[in-house]
PDB file of C-alpha atoms in Angstrom:
ATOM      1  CA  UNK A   1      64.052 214.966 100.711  1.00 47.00           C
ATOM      2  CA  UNK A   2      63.803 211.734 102.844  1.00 61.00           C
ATOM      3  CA  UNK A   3      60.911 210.860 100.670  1.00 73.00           C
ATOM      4  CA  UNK A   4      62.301 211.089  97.461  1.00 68.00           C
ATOM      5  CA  UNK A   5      65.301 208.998  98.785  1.00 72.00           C
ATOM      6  CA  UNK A   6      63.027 206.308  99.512  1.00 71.00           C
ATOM      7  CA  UNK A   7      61.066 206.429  96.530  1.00 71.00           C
ATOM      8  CA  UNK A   8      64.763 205.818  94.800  1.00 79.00           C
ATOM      9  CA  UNK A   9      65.706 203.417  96.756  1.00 76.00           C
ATOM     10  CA  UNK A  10      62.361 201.293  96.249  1.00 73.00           C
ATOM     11  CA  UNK A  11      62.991 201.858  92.130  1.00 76.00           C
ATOM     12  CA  UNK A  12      66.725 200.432  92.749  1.00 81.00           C
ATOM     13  CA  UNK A  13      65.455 197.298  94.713  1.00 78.00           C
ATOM     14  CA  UNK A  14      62.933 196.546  92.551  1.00 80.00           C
ATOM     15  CA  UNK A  15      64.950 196.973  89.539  1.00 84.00           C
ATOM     16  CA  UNK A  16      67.468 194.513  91.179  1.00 84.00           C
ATOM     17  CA  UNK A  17      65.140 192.220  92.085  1.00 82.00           C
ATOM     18  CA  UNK A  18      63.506 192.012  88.039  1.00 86.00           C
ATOM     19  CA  UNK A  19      66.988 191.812  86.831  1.00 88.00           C
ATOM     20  CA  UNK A  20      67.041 189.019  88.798  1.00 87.00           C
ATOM     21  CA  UNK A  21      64.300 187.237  87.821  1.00 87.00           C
ATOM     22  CA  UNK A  22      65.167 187.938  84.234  1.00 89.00           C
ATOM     23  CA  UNK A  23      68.674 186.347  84.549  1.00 92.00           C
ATOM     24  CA  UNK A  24      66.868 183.042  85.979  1.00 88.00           C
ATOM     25  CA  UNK A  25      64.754 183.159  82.695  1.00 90.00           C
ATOM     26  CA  UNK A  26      67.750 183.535  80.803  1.00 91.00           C
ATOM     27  CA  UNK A  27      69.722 181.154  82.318  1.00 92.00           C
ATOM     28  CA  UNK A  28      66.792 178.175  82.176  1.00 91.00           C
ATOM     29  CA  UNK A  29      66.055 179.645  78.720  1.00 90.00           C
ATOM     30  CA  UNK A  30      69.788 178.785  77.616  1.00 92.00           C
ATOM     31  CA  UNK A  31      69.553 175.325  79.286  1.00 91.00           C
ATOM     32  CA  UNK A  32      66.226 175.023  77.511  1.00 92.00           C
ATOM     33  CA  UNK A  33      64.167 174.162  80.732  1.00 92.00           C
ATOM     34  CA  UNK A  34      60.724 175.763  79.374  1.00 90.00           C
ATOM     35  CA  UNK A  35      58.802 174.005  82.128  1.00 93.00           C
ATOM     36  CA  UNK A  36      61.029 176.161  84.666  1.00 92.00           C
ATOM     37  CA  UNK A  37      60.532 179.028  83.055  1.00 91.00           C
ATOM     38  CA  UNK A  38      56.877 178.441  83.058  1.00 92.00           C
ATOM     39  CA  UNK A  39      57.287 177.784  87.107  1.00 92.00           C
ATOM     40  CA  UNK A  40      59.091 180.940  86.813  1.00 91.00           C
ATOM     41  CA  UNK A  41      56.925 183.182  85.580  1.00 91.00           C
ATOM     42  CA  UNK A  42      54.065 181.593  87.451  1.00 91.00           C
ATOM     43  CA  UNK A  43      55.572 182.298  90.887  1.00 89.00           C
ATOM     44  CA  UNK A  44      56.199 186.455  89.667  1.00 89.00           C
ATOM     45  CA  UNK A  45      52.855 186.495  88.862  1.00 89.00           C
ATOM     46  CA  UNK A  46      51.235 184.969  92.266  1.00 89.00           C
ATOM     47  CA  UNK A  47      53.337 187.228  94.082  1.00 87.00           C
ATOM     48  CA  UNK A  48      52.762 189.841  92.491  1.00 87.00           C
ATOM     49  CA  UNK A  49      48.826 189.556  92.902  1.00 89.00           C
ATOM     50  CA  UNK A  50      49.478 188.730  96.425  1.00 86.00           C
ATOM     51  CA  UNK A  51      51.430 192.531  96.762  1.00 89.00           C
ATOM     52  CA  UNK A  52      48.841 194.267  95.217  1.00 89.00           C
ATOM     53  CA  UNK A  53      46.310 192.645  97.216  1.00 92.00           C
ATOM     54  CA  UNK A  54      48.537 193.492 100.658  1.00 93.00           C
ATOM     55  CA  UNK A  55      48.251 197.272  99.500  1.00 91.00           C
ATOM     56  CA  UNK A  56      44.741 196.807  99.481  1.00 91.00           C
ATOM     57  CA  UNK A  57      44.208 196.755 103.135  1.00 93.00           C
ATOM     58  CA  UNK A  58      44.215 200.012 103.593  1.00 92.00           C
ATOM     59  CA  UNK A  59      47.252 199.890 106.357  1.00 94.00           C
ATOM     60  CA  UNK A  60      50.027 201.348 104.724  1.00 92.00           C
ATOM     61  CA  UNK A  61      52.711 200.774 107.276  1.00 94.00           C
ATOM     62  CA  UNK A  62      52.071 196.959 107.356  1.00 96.00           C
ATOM     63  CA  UNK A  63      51.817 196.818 103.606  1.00 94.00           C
ATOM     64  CA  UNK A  64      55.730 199.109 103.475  1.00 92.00           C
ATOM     65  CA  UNK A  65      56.848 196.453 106.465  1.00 94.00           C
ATOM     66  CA  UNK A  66      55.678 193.200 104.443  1.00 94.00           C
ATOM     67  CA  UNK A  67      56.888 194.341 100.903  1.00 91.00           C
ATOM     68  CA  UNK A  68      60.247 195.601 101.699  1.00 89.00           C
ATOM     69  CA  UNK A  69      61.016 193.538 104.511  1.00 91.00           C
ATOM     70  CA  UNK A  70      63.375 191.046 102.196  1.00 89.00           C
ATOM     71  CA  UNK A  71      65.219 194.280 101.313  1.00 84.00           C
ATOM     72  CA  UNK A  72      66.328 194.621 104.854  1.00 81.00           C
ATOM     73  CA  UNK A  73      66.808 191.262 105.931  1.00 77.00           C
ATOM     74  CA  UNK A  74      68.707 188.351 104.691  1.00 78.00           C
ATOM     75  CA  UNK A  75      68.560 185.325 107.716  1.00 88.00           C
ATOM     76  CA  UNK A  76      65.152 184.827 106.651  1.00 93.00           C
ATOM     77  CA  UNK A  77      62.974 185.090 103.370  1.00 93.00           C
ATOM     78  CA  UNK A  78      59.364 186.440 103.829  1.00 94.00           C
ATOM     79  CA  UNK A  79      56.828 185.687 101.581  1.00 94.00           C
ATOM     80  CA  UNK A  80      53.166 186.608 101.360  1.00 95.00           C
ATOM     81  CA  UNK A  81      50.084 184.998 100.423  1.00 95.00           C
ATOM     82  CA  UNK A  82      46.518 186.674 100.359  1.00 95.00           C
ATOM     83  CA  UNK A  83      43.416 184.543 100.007  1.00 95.00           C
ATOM     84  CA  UNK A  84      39.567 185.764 100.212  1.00 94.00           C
ATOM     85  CA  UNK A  85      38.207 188.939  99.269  1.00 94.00           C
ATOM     86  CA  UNK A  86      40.298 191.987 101.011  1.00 94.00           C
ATOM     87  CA  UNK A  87      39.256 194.530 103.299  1.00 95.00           C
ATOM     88  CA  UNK A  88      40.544 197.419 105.128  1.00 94.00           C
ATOM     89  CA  UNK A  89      42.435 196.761 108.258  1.00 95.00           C
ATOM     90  CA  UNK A  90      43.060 200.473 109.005  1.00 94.00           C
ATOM     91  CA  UNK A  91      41.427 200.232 112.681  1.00 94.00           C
ATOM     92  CA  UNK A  92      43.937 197.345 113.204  1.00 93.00           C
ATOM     93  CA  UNK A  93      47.146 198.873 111.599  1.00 95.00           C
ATOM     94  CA  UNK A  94      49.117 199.764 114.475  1.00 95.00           C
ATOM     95  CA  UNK A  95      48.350 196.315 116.448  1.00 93.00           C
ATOM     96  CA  UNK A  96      49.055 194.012 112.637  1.00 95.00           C
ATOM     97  CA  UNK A  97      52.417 195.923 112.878  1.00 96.00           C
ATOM     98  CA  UNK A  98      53.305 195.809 115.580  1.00 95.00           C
ATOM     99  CA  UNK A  99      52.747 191.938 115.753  1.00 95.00           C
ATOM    100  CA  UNK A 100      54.260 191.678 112.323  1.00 96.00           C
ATOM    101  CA  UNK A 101      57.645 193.435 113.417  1.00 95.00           C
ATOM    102  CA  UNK A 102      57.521 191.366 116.796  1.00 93.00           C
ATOM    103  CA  UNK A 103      57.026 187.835 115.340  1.00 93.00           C
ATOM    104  CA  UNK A 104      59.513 188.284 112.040  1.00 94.00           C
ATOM    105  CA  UNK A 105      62.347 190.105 114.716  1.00 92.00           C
ATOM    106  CA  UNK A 106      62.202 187.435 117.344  1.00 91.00           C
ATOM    107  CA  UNK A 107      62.114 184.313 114.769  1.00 92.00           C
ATOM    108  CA  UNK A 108      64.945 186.647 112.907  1.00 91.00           C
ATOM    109  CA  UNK A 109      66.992 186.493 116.674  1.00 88.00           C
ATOM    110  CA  UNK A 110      66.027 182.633 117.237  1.00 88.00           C
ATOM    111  CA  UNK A 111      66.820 180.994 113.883  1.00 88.00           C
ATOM    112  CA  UNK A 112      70.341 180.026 113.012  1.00 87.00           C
ATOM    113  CA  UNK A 113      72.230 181.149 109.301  1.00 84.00           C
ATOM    114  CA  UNK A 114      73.680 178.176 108.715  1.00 84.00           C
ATOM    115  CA  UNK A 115      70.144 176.864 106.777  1.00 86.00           C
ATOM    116  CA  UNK A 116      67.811 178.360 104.580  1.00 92.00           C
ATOM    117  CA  UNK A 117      64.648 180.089 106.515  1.00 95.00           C
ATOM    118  CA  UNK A 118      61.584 180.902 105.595  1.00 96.00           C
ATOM    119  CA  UNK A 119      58.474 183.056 107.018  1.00 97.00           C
ATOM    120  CA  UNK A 120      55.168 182.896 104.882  1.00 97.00           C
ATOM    121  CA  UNK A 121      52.768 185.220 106.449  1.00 97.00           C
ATOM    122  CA  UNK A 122      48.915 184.380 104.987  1.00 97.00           C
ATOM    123  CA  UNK A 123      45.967 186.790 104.998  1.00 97.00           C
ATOM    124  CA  UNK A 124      42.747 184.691 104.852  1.00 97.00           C
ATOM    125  CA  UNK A 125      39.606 187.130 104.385  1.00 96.00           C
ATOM    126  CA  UNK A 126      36.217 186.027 105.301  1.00 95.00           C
ATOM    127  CA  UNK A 127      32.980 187.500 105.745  1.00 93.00           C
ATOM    128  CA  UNK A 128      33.747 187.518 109.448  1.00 93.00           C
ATOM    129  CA  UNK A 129      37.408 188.447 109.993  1.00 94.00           C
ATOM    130  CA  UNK A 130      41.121 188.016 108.887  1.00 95.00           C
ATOM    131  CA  UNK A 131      43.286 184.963 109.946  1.00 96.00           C
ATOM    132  CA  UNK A 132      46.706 185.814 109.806  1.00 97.00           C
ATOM    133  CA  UNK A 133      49.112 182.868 109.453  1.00 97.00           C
ATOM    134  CA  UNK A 134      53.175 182.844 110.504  1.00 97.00           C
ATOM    135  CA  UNK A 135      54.680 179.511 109.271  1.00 97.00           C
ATOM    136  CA  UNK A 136      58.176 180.078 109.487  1.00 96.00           C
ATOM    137  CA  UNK A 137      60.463 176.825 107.910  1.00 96.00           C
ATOM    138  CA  UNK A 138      63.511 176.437 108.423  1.00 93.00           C
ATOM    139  CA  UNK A 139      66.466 176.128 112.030  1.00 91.00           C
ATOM    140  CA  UNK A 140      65.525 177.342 115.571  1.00 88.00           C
ATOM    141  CA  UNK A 141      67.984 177.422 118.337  1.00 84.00           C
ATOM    142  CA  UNK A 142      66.024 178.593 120.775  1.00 74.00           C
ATOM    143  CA  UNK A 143      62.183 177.406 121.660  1.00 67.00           C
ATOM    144  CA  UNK A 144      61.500 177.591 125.292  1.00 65.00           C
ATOM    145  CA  UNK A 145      60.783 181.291 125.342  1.00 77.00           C
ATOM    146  CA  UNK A 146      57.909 181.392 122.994  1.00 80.00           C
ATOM    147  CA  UNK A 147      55.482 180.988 125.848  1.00 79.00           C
ATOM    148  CA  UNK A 148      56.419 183.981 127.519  1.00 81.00           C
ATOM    149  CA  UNK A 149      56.291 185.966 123.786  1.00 82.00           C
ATOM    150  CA  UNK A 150      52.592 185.530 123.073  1.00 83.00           C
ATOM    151  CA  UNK A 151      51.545 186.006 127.117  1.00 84.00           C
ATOM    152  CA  UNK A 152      51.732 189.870 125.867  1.00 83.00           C
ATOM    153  CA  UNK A 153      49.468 188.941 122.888  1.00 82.00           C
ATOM    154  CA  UNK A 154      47.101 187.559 125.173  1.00 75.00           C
ATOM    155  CA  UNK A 155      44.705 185.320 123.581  1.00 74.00           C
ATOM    156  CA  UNK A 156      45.274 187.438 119.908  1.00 83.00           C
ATOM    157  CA  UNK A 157      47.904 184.824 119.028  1.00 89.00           C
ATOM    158  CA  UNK A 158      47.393 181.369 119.218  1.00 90.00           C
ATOM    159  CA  UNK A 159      50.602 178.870 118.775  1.00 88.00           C
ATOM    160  CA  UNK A 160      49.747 176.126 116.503  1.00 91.00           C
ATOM    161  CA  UNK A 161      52.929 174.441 116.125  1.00 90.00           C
ATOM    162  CA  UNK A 162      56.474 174.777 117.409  1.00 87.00           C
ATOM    163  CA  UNK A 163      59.763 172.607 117.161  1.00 87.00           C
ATOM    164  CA  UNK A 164      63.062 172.712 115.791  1.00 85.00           C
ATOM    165  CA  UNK A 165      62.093 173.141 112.069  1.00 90.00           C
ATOM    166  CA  UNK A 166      58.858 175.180 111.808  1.00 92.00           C
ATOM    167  CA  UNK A 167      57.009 177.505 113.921  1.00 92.00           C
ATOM    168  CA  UNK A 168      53.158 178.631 113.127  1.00 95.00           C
ATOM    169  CA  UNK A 169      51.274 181.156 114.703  1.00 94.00           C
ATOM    170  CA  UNK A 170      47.850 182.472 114.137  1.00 95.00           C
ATOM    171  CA  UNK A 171      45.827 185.879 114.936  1.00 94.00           C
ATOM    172  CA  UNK A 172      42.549 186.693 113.815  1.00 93.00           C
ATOM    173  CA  UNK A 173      41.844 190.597 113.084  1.00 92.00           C
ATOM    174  CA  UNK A 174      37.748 190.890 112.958  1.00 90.00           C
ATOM    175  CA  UNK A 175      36.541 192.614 110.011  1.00 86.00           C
ATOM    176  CA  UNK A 176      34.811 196.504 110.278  1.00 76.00           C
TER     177      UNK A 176
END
């Protein structure tokens, strides 16, 4: 029964979420902004190439994590961006999601609500592996304890950049 309670669940989200995007057509359609509307429709359309290209790699817990995880969540935005040719990542599902859950939860705990936030995670395939990119934009309160986070990734998760505003990480999964 659990199932089928998710499977509605999913259909009401995404529902809300077209009727949303529908009402910002509307609304820039009415104010006769047809360059914003083009922007608009633009945006659905990379993102939804980018979600059908997540459920490609063949690690269905990370793909159910990444596309619902705005559903859940409302201190920060996640967005997702898939570049190269995709492959499966199934040998590498439980460590992706596990890093997934652990990055978005502790830059969830250690940004503030009073500005916007935002995570873009980025797949880049190669013929060789899969980078995956954290930029999170947006308010930090705390940044001294990052150190300590990735000593339990080892040398998986490399810190790129880290102050007040933004935050990027990167991890490279080798392809199969």
């Amino acid at each position: 029964m659990k199932n089928q309670l998710d499977v509605i669940q999913a259909l009401r989200q995404s529902r809300h979420d077209w009727l949303n995007i529908m009402q910002l057509i509307k609304g820039n359609l009415a104010l006769k902004r047809y360059d914003r509307i083009e922007e608009i429709i633009e945006q659905v359309t990379q993102q939804s190439i980018c979600e059908s290209k997540i459920s490609e790699i063949q690690a269905s817990s990370v793909a159910y994590f990444l596309l619902t995880y705005n559903w859940f969540s409302n201190k920060m935005k996640l967005e997702i961006d898939v570049a190269g040719e995709v492959f499966s990542l199934e040998k590498e599902e439980v460590r992706l999601l596990r890093l997934c859950e652990e990055i978005t939860e502790k830059l969830t705990n250690d940004c503030t609500i009073e500005n916007e936030n935002n995570l873009l995670i980025t797949f880049l395939f190669t013929d060789y592996d899969c980078e995956v990119t954290f930029d999170f934009q947006g308010t930090l309160t705390k940044k001294e304890d990052w150190h300590s986070f990735l000593k339990q990734w080892e040398s998986t998760v490399k810190l790129v950049e880290l102050n007040e505003r933004e935050c990027v990480l990167t991890a490279s999964f080798p392809r199969n």
